[in-house]
Coordinates of C-alpha atoms in Angstrom, one line a residue:
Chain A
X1 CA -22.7 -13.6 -20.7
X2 CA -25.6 -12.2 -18.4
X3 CA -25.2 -8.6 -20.0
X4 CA -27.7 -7.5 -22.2
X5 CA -24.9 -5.4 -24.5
X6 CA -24.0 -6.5 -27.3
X7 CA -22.6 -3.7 -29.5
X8 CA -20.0 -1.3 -28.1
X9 CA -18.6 1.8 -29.3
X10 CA -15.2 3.1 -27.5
X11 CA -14.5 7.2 -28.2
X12 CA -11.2 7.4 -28.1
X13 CA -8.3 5.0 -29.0
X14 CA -5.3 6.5 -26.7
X15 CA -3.6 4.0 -24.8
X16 CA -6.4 3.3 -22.3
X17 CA -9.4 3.5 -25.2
X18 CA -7.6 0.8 -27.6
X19 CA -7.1 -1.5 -24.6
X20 CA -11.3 -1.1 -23.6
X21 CA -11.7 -2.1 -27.0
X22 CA -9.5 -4.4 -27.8
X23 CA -10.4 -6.2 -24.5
X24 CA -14.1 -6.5 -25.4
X25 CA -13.3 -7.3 -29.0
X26 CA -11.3 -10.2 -27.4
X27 CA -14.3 -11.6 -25.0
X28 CA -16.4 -11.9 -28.0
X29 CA -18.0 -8.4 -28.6
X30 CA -18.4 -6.3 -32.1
X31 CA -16.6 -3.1 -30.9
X32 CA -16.4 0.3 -33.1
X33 CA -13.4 2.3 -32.3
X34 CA -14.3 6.1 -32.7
X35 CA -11.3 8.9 -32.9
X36 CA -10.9 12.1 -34.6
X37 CA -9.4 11.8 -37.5
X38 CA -7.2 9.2 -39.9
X39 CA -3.7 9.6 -38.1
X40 CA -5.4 8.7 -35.0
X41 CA -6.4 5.9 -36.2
X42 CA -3.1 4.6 -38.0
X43 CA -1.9 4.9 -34.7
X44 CA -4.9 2.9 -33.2
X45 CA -4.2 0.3 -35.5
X46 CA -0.4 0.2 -34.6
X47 CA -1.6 -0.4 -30.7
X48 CA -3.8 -3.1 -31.7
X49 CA -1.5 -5.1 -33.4
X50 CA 1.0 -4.3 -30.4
X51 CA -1.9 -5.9 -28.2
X52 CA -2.3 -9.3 -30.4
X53 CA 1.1 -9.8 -29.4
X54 CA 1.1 -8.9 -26.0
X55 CA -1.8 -10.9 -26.1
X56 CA -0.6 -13.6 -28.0
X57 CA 2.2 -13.9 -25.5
X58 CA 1.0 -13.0 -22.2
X59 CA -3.0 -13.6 -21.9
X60 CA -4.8 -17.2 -21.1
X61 CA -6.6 -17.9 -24.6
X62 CA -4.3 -15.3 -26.5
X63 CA -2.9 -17.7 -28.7
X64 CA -6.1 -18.7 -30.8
X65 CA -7.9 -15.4 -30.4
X66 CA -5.5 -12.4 -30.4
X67 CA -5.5 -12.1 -33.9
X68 CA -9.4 -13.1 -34.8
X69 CA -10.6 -11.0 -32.3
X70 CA -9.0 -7.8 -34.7
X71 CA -12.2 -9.1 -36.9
X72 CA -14.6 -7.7 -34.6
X73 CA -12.9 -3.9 -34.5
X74 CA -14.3 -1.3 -36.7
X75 CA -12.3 2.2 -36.9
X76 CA -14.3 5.0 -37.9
X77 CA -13.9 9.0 -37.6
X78 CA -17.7 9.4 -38.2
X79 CA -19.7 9.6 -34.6
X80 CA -22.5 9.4 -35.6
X81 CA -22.2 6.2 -36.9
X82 CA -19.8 5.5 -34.0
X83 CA -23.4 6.0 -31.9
X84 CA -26.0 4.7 -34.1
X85 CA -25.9 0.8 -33.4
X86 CA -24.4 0.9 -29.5
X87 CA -25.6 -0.2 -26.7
X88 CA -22.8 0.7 -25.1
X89 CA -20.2 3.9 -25.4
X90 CA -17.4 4.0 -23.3
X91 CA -16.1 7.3 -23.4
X92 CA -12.0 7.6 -23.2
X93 CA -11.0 11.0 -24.8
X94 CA -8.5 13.6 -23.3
X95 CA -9.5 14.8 -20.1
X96 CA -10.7 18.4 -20.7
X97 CA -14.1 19.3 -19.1
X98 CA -15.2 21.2 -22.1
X99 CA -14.2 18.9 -24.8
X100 CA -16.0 16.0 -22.6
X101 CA -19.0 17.8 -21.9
X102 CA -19.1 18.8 -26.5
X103 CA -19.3 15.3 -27.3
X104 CA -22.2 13.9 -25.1
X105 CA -23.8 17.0 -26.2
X106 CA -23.3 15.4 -29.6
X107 CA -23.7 11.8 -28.7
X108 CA -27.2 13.0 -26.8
X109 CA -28.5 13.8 -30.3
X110 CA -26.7 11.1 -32.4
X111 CA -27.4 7.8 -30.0
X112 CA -30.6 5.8 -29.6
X113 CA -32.5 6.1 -26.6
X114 CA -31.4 2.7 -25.6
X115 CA -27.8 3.4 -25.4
X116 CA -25.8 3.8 -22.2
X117 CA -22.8 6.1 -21.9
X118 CA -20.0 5.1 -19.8
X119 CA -16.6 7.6 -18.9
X120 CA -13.4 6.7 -18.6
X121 CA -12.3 9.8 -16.7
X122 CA -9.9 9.5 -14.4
X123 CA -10.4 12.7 -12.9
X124 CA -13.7 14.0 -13.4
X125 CA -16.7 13.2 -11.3
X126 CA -19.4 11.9 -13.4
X127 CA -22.1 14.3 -12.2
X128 CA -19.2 17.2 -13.9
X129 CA -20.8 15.3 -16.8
X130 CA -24.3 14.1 -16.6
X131 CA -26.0 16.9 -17.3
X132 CA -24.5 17.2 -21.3
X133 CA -25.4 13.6 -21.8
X134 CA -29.2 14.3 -21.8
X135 CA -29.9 11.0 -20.1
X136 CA -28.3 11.1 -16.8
X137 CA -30.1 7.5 -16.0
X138 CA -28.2 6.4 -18.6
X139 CA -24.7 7.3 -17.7
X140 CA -22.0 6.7 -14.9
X141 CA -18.2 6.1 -14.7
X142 CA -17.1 2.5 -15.6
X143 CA -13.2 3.1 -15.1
X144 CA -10.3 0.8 -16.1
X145 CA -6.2 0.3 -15.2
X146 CA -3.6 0.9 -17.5
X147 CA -2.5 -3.0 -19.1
X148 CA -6.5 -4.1 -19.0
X149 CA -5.5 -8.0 -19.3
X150 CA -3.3 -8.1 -16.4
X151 CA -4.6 -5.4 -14.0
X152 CA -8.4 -6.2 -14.7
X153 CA -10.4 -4.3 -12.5
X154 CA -13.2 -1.6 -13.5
X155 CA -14.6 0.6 -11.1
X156 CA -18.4 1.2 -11.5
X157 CA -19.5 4.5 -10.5
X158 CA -22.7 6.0 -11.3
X159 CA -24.1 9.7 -10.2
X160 CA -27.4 9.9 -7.6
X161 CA -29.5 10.1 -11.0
X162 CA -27.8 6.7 -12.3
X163 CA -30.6 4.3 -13.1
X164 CA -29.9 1.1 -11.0
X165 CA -30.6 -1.4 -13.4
X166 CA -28.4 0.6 -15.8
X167 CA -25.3 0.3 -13.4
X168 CA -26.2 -3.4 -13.0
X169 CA -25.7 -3.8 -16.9
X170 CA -22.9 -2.2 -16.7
X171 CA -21.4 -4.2 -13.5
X172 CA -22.3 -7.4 -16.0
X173 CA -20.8 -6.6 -19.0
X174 CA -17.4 -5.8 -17.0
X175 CA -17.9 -9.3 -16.1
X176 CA -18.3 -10.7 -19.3
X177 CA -15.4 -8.7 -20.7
X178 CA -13.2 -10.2 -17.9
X179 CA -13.0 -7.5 -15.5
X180 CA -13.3 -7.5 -11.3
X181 CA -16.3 -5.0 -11.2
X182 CA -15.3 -2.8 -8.2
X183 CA -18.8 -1.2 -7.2
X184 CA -19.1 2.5 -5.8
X185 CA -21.7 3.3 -3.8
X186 CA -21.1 6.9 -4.6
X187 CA -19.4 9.2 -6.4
X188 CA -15.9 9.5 -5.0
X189 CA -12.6 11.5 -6.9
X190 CA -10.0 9.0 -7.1
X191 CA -12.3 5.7 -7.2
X192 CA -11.1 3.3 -5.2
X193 CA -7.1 2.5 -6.4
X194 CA -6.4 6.2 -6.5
X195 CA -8.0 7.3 -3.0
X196 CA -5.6 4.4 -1.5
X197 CA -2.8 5.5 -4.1
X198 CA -2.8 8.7 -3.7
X199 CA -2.3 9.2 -0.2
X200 CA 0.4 6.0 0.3
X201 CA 2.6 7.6 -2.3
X202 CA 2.6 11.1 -0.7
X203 CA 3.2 10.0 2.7
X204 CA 6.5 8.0 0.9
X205 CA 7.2 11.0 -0.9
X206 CA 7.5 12.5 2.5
X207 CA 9.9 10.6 3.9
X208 CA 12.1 11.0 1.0
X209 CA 11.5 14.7 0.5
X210 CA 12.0 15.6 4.0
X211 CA 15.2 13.8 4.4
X212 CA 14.1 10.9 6.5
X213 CA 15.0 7.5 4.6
X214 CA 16.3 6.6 0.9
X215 CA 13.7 5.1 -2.0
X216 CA 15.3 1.8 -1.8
X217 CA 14.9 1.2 2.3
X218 CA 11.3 2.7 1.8
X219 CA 10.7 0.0 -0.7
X220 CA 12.5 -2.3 1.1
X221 CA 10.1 -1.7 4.2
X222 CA 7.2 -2.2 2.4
X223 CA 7.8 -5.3 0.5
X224 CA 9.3 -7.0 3.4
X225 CA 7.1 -5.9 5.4
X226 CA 3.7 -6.5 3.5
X227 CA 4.8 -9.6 1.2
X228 CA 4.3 -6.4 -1.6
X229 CA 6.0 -7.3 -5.0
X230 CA 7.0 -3.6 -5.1
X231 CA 7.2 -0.2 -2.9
X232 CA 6.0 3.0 -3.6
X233 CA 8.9 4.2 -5.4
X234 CA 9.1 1.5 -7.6
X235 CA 5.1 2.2 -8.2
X236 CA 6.0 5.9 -8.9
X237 CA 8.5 4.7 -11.7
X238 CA 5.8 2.7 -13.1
X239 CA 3.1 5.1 -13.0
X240 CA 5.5 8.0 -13.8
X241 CA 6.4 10.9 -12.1
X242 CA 4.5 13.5 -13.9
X243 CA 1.0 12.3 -13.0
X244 CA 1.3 12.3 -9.2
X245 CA 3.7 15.7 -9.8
X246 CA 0.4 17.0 -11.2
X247 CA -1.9 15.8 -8.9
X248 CA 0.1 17.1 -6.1
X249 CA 0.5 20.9 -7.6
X250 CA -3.3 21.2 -7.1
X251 CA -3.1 19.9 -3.4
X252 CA -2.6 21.5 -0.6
X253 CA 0.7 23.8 0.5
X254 CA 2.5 20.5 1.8
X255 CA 2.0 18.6 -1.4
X256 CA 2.8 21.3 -3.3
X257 CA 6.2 21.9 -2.1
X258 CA 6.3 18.2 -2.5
X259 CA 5.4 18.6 -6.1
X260 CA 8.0 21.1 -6.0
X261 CA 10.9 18.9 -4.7
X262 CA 9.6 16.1 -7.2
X263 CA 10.2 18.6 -10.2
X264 CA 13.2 20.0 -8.7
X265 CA 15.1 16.5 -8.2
X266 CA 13.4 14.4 -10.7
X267 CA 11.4 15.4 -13.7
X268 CA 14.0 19.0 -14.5
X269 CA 16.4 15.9 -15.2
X270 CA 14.6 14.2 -17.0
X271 CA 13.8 11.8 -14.2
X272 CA 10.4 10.5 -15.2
X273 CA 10.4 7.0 -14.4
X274 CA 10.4 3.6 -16.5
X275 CA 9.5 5.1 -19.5
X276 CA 12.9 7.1 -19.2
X277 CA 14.9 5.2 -18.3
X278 CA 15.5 6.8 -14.4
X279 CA 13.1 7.8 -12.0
X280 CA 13.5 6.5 -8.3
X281 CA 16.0 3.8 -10.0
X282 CA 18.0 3.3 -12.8
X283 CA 16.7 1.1 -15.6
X284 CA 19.4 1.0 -18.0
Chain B
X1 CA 29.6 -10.7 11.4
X2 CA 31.0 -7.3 10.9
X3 CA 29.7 -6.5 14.0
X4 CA 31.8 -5.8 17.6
X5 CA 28.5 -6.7 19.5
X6 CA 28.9 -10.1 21.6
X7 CA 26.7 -10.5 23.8
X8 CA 22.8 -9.6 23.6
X9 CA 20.2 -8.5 26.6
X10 CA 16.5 -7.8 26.0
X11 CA 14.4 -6.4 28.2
X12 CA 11.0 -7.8 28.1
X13 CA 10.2 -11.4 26.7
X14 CA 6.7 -10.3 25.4
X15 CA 5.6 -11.1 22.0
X16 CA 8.0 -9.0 20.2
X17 CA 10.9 -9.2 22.8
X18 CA 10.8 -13.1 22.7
X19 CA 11.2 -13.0 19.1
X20 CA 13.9 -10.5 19.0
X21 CA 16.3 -12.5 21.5
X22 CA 15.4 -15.9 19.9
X23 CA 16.1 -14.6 16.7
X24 CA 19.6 -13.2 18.2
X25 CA 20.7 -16.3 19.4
X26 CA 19.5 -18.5 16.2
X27 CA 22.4 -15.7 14.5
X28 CA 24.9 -17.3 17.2
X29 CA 24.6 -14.7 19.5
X30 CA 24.9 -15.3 23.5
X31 CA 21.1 -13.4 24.8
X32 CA 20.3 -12.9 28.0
X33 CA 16.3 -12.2 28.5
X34 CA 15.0 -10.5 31.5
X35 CA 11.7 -10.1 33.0
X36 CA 9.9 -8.8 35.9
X37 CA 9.3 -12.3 38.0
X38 CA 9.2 -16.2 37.3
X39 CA 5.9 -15.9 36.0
X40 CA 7.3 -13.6 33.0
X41 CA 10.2 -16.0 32.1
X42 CA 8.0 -19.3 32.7
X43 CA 5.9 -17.3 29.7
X44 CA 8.9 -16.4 27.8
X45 CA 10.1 -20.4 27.9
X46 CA 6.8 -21.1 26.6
X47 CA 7.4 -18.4 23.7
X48 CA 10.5 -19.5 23.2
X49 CA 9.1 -23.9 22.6
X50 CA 7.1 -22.1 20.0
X51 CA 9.6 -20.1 18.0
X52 CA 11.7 -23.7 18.0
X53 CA 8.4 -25.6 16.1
X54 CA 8.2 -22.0 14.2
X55 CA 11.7 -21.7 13.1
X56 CA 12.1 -25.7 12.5
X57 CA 9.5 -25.6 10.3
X58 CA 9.7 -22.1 8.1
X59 CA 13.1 -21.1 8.3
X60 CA 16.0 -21.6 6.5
X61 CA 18.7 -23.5 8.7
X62 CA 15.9 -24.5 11.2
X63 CA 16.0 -27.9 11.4
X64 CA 19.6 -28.1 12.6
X65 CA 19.7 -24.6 14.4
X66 CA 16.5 -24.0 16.1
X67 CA 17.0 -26.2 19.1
X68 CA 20.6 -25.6 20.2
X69 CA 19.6 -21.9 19.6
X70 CA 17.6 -22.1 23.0
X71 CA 21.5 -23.2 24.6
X72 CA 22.4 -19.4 23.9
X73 CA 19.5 -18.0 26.4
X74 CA 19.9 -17.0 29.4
X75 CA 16.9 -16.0 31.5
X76 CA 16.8 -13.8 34.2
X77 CA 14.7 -11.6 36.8
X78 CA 17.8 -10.1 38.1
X79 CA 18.4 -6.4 35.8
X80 CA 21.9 -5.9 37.2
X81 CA 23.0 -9.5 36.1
X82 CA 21.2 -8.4 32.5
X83 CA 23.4 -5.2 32.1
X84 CA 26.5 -6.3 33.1
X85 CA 28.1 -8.0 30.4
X86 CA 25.8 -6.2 27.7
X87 CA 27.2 -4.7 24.5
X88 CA 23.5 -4.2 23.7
X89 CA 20.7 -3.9 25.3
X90 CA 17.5 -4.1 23.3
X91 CA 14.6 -3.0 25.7
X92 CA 11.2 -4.1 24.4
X93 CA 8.6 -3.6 27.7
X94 CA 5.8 -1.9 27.7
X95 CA 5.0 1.1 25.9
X96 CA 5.0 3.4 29.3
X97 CA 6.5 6.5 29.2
X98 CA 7.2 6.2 32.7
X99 CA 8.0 2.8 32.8
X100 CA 10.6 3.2 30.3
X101 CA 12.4 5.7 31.7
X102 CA 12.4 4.7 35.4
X103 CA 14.0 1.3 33.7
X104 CA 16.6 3.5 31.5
X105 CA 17.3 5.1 35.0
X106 CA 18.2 2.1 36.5
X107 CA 20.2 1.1 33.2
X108 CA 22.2 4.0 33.5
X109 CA 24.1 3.0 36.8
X110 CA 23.7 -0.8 36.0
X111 CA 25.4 -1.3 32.7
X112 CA 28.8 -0.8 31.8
X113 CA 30.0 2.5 30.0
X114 CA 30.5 0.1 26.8
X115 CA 26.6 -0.8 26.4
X116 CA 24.5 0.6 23.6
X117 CA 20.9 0.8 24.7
X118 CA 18.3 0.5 22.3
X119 CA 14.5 1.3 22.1
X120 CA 12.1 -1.4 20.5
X121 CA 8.7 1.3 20.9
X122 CA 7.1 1.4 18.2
X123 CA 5.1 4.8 19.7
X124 CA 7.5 6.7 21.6
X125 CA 10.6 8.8 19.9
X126 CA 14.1 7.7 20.8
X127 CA 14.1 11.7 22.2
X128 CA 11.1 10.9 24.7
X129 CA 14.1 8.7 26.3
X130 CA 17.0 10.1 25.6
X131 CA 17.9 12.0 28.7
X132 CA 17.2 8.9 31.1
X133 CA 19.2 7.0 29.7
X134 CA 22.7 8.9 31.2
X135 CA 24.2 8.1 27.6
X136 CA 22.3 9.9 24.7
X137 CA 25.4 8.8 22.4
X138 CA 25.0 5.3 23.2
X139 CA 21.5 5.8 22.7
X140 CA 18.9 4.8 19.5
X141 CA 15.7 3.0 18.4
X142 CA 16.3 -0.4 17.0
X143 CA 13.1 -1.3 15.8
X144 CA 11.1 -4.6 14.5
X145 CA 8.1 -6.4 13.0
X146 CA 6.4 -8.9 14.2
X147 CA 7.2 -12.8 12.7
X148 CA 10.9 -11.3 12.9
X149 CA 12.3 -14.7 11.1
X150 CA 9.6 -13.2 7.9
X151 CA 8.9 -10.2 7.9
X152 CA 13.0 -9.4 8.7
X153 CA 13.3 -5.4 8.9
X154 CA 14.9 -3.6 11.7
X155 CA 14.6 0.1 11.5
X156 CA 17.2 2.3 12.6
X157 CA 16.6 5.7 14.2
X158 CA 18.5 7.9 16.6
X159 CA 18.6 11.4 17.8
X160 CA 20.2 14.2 16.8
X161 CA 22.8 13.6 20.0
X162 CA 23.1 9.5 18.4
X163 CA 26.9 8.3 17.3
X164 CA 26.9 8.2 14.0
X165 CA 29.5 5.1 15.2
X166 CA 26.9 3.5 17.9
X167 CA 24.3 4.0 14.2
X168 CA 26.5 2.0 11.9
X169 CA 27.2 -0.4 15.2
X170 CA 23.7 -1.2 15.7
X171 CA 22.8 -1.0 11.3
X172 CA 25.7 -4.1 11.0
X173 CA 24.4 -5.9 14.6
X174 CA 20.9 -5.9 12.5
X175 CA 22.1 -7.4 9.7
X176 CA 24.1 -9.7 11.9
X177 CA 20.9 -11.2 13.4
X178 CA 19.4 -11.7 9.6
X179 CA 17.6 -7.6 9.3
X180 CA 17.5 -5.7 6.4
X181 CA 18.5 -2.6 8.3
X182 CA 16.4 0.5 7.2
X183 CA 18.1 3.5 8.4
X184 CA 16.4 6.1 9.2
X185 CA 18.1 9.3 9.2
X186 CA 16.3 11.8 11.6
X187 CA 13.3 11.2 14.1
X188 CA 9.9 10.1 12.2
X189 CA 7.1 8.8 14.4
X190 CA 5.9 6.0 13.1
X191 CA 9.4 5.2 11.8
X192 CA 9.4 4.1 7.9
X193 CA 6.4 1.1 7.9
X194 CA 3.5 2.8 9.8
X195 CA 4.4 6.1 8.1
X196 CA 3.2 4.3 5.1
X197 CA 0.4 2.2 6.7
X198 CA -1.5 4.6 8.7
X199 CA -2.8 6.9 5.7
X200 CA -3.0 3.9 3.7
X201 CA -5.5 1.9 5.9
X202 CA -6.8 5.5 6.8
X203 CA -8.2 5.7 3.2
X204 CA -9.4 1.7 2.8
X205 CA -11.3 2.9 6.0
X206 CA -12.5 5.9 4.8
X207 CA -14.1 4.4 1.7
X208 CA -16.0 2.1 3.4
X209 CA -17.2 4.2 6.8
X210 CA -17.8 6.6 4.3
X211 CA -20.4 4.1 2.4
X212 CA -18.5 4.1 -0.7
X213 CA -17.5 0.5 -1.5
X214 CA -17.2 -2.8 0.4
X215 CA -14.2 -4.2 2.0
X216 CA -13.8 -7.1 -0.6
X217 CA -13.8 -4.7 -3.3
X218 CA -11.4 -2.2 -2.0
X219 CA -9.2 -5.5 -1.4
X220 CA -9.4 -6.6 -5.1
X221 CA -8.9 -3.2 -6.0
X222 CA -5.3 -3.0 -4.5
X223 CA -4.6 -6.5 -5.2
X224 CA -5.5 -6.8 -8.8
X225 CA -4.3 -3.1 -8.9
X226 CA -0.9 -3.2 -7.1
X227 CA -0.4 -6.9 -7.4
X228 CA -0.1 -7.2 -3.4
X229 CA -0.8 -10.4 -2.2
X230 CA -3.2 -8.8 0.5
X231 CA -5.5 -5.9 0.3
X232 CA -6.0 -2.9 3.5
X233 CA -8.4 -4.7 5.0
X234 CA -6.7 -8.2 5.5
X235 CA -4.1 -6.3 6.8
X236 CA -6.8 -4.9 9.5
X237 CA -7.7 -8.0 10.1
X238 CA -3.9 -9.3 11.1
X239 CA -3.0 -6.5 12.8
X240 CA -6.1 -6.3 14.4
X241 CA -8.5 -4.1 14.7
X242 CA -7.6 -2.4 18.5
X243 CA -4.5 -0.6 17.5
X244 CA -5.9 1.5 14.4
X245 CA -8.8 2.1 16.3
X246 CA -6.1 3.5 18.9
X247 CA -4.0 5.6 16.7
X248 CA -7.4 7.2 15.2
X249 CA -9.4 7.8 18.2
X250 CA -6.2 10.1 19.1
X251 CA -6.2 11.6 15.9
X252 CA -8.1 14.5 14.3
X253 CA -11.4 14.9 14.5
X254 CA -12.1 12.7 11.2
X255 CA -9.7 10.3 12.7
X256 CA -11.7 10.1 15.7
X257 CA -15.3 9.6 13.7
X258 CA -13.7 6.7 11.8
X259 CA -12.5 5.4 15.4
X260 CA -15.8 5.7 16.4
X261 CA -16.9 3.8 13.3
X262 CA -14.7 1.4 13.9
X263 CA -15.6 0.3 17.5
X264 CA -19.6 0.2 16.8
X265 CA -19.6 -1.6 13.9
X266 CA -16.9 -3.9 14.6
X267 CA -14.9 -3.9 18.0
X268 CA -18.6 -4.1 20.1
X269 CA -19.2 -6.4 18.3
X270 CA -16.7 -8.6 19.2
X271 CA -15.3 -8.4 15.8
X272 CA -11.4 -7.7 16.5
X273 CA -9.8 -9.3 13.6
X274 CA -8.1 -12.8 13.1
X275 CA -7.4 -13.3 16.5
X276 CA -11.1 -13.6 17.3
X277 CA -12.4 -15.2 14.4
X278 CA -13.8 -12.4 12.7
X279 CA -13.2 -9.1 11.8
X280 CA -13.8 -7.5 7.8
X281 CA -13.8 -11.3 7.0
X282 CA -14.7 -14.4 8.7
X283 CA -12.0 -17.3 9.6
X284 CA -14.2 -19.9 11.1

């Protein structure tokens, strides 16, 4: 490993936050898991063990070190020694401005000088943030994809006050944790995926919405005609229709009436994708 | 073949046109292929030597049927010989308004009441035609991709004056010749695949005019991401990079600044995609 971290502390074990750390405790780093209390981290613990065997099953090298690298986790609900040691926080709690911009207020006080802070945020910019972390050289956006071992790219995104070396370290250590590091230049909402997501799923949306072609010949199209293992609709059914519903109700008037038809037809029936067994298809 | 269509013409042995009426009478069916002069057809024989190595070689059924498919082609300068037998005619020239309708005009009187006519444009609506063509009814766009034997989708659109009968006619003649029909059920410009393609490489492009990331990254983004076997940019680089840069510089006015973008830093410069070599990534 090139990086220069070697202590990590992830804030946050939601679905996302136990998959950072569990990821990095796999490549070999010590990793302190940070949540709010002890039934947040019973449940942490139930997602790790649901990772060693997913793990175990699924990822090169899972075999010998799913298990082993539980070893190198520590849960805590203390921040501040969640902060002390790290090099490294990688911040995945809920994303409300306010609560966000609390704990780096926290963390400014709590971590060393050395320490870098990292967000998770989906959908905040990181300058929303730099200024509550006391050390805006020291922060920027290192974001991850939902099921980390399989869809392993993080997208590096620093503010205009982002030290360079700082978002070099950073670009490493996603290397040695066994992610694509996806560099941004600047800050950009969405990142990379979601800018190309986002508008690709409205415009199939579109089609469907205003009556022009059915889910399955729109996915048809678009597997046939890129070599794509799956079309939009099946990618909504993955994702779930709630998240683009709510991206799409802060849009403008045409994606809202599209977030309107997606309530309307989908999610009021309890349409929500995968997880529910119907969204776009059927998975019963 | 649940189809009642016999006997095939295409107009235009171009590119697209070749493939279509090979690909027709590899399915069994009897084509006849006209062009403009013996120049065209001496071009179209060419085509069609190379869809025999093509189809011998990738498709399914090849090796015994790609030869004796040539027996099934007729070519032909003559347009009244072209229309008279027709049950379909699949007109694939140019994309001139003019052209096209000077050429329905002459269809109109040629062709037998029987014949369906159908529009291969991939830029003009079925409705820009309609009226020159003496048989709105019989009328519809039948459109495809191009490497029709791979990427096998045919989409289906009429106008509002279409048969619904001459629809389901021309949706079973697709599927007949190997499609997967996509129907389309009102008028879309752009039909179902650019409708998704043209915001999609909109954005990749937008992200990197924009100097927020790098081709290669945005690629692995939505490969590792999506699990597509090709990122926005590849697919630049097969389409090539003249047609986006010619939907754009007609669009809005950010449209026309990443046209702009487009032609400095890569179409003067010779860079035009696979064809020449280079485009967003070398093939030399």
């Amino acid at each position: 490993m090139s990086t220069q971290i070697r202590t990590v502390t992830v804030l946050g074990a939601g679905v996302l936050g136990s998959q950072i750390a569990y990821q990095s405790a796999f490549k070999g780093f010590a990793v302190t898991v940070y949540d709010i209390d002890d039934d947040a981290l019973a449940v942490a613990r139930r997602r790790f063990d649901t990772l060693v065997a997913t793990y175990t099953a699924e990822v090169p090298g899972g075999e010998e070190g799913a298990a082993t690298a539980l070893e190198r986790l520590a849960l805590t609900t203390d921040l501040s020694q969640a902060a002390a040691e790290a090099d490294l926080i990688i911040e995945a709690i809920p994303e409300v401005l306010d609560l966000k911009r609390q704990t780096y207020g926290k963390l400014a006080a709590l971590a060393p000088a050395k320490t870098i802070f990292a967000t998770n945020s989906s959908t905040l910019l990181p300058s929303d943030l730099k200024d509550s972390t006391g050390r805006p050289d020291r922060f920027l956006a290192l974001h991850f994809a939902n099921r980390i071992w399989a869809s392993n790219i993080a997208e590096v995104m620093g503010t205009a006050e982002t030290d360079p070396k700082v978002f070099r370290e950073v670009v490493a250590f996603a290397e040695a944790i066994g992610m694509v590091p996806i560099e941004i230049h600047k800050e950009k909402a969405g990142y990379v995926l979601n800018t190309l997501l986002v508008p690709f799923l409205r415009a199939a949306l579109e089609l469907v919405a205003g009556g022009y072609a059915e889910p399955g010949d729109v996915d048809n199209t678009w597997r046939i005609g890129t070599g794509a293992p799956v079309g939009p609709f099946q990618i909504y059914d993955v994702i779930g229709l709630r998240t683009p519903y709510n991206i799409m109700v802060h849009g403008d008037e045409e994606a809202q009436q599209l977030a309107t038809w997606l309530k309307t037809n989908y999610i009021d029936k309890g349409k929500l994708g995968l997880e529910s067994g119907q969204g776009f298809y059927k998975y019963m």
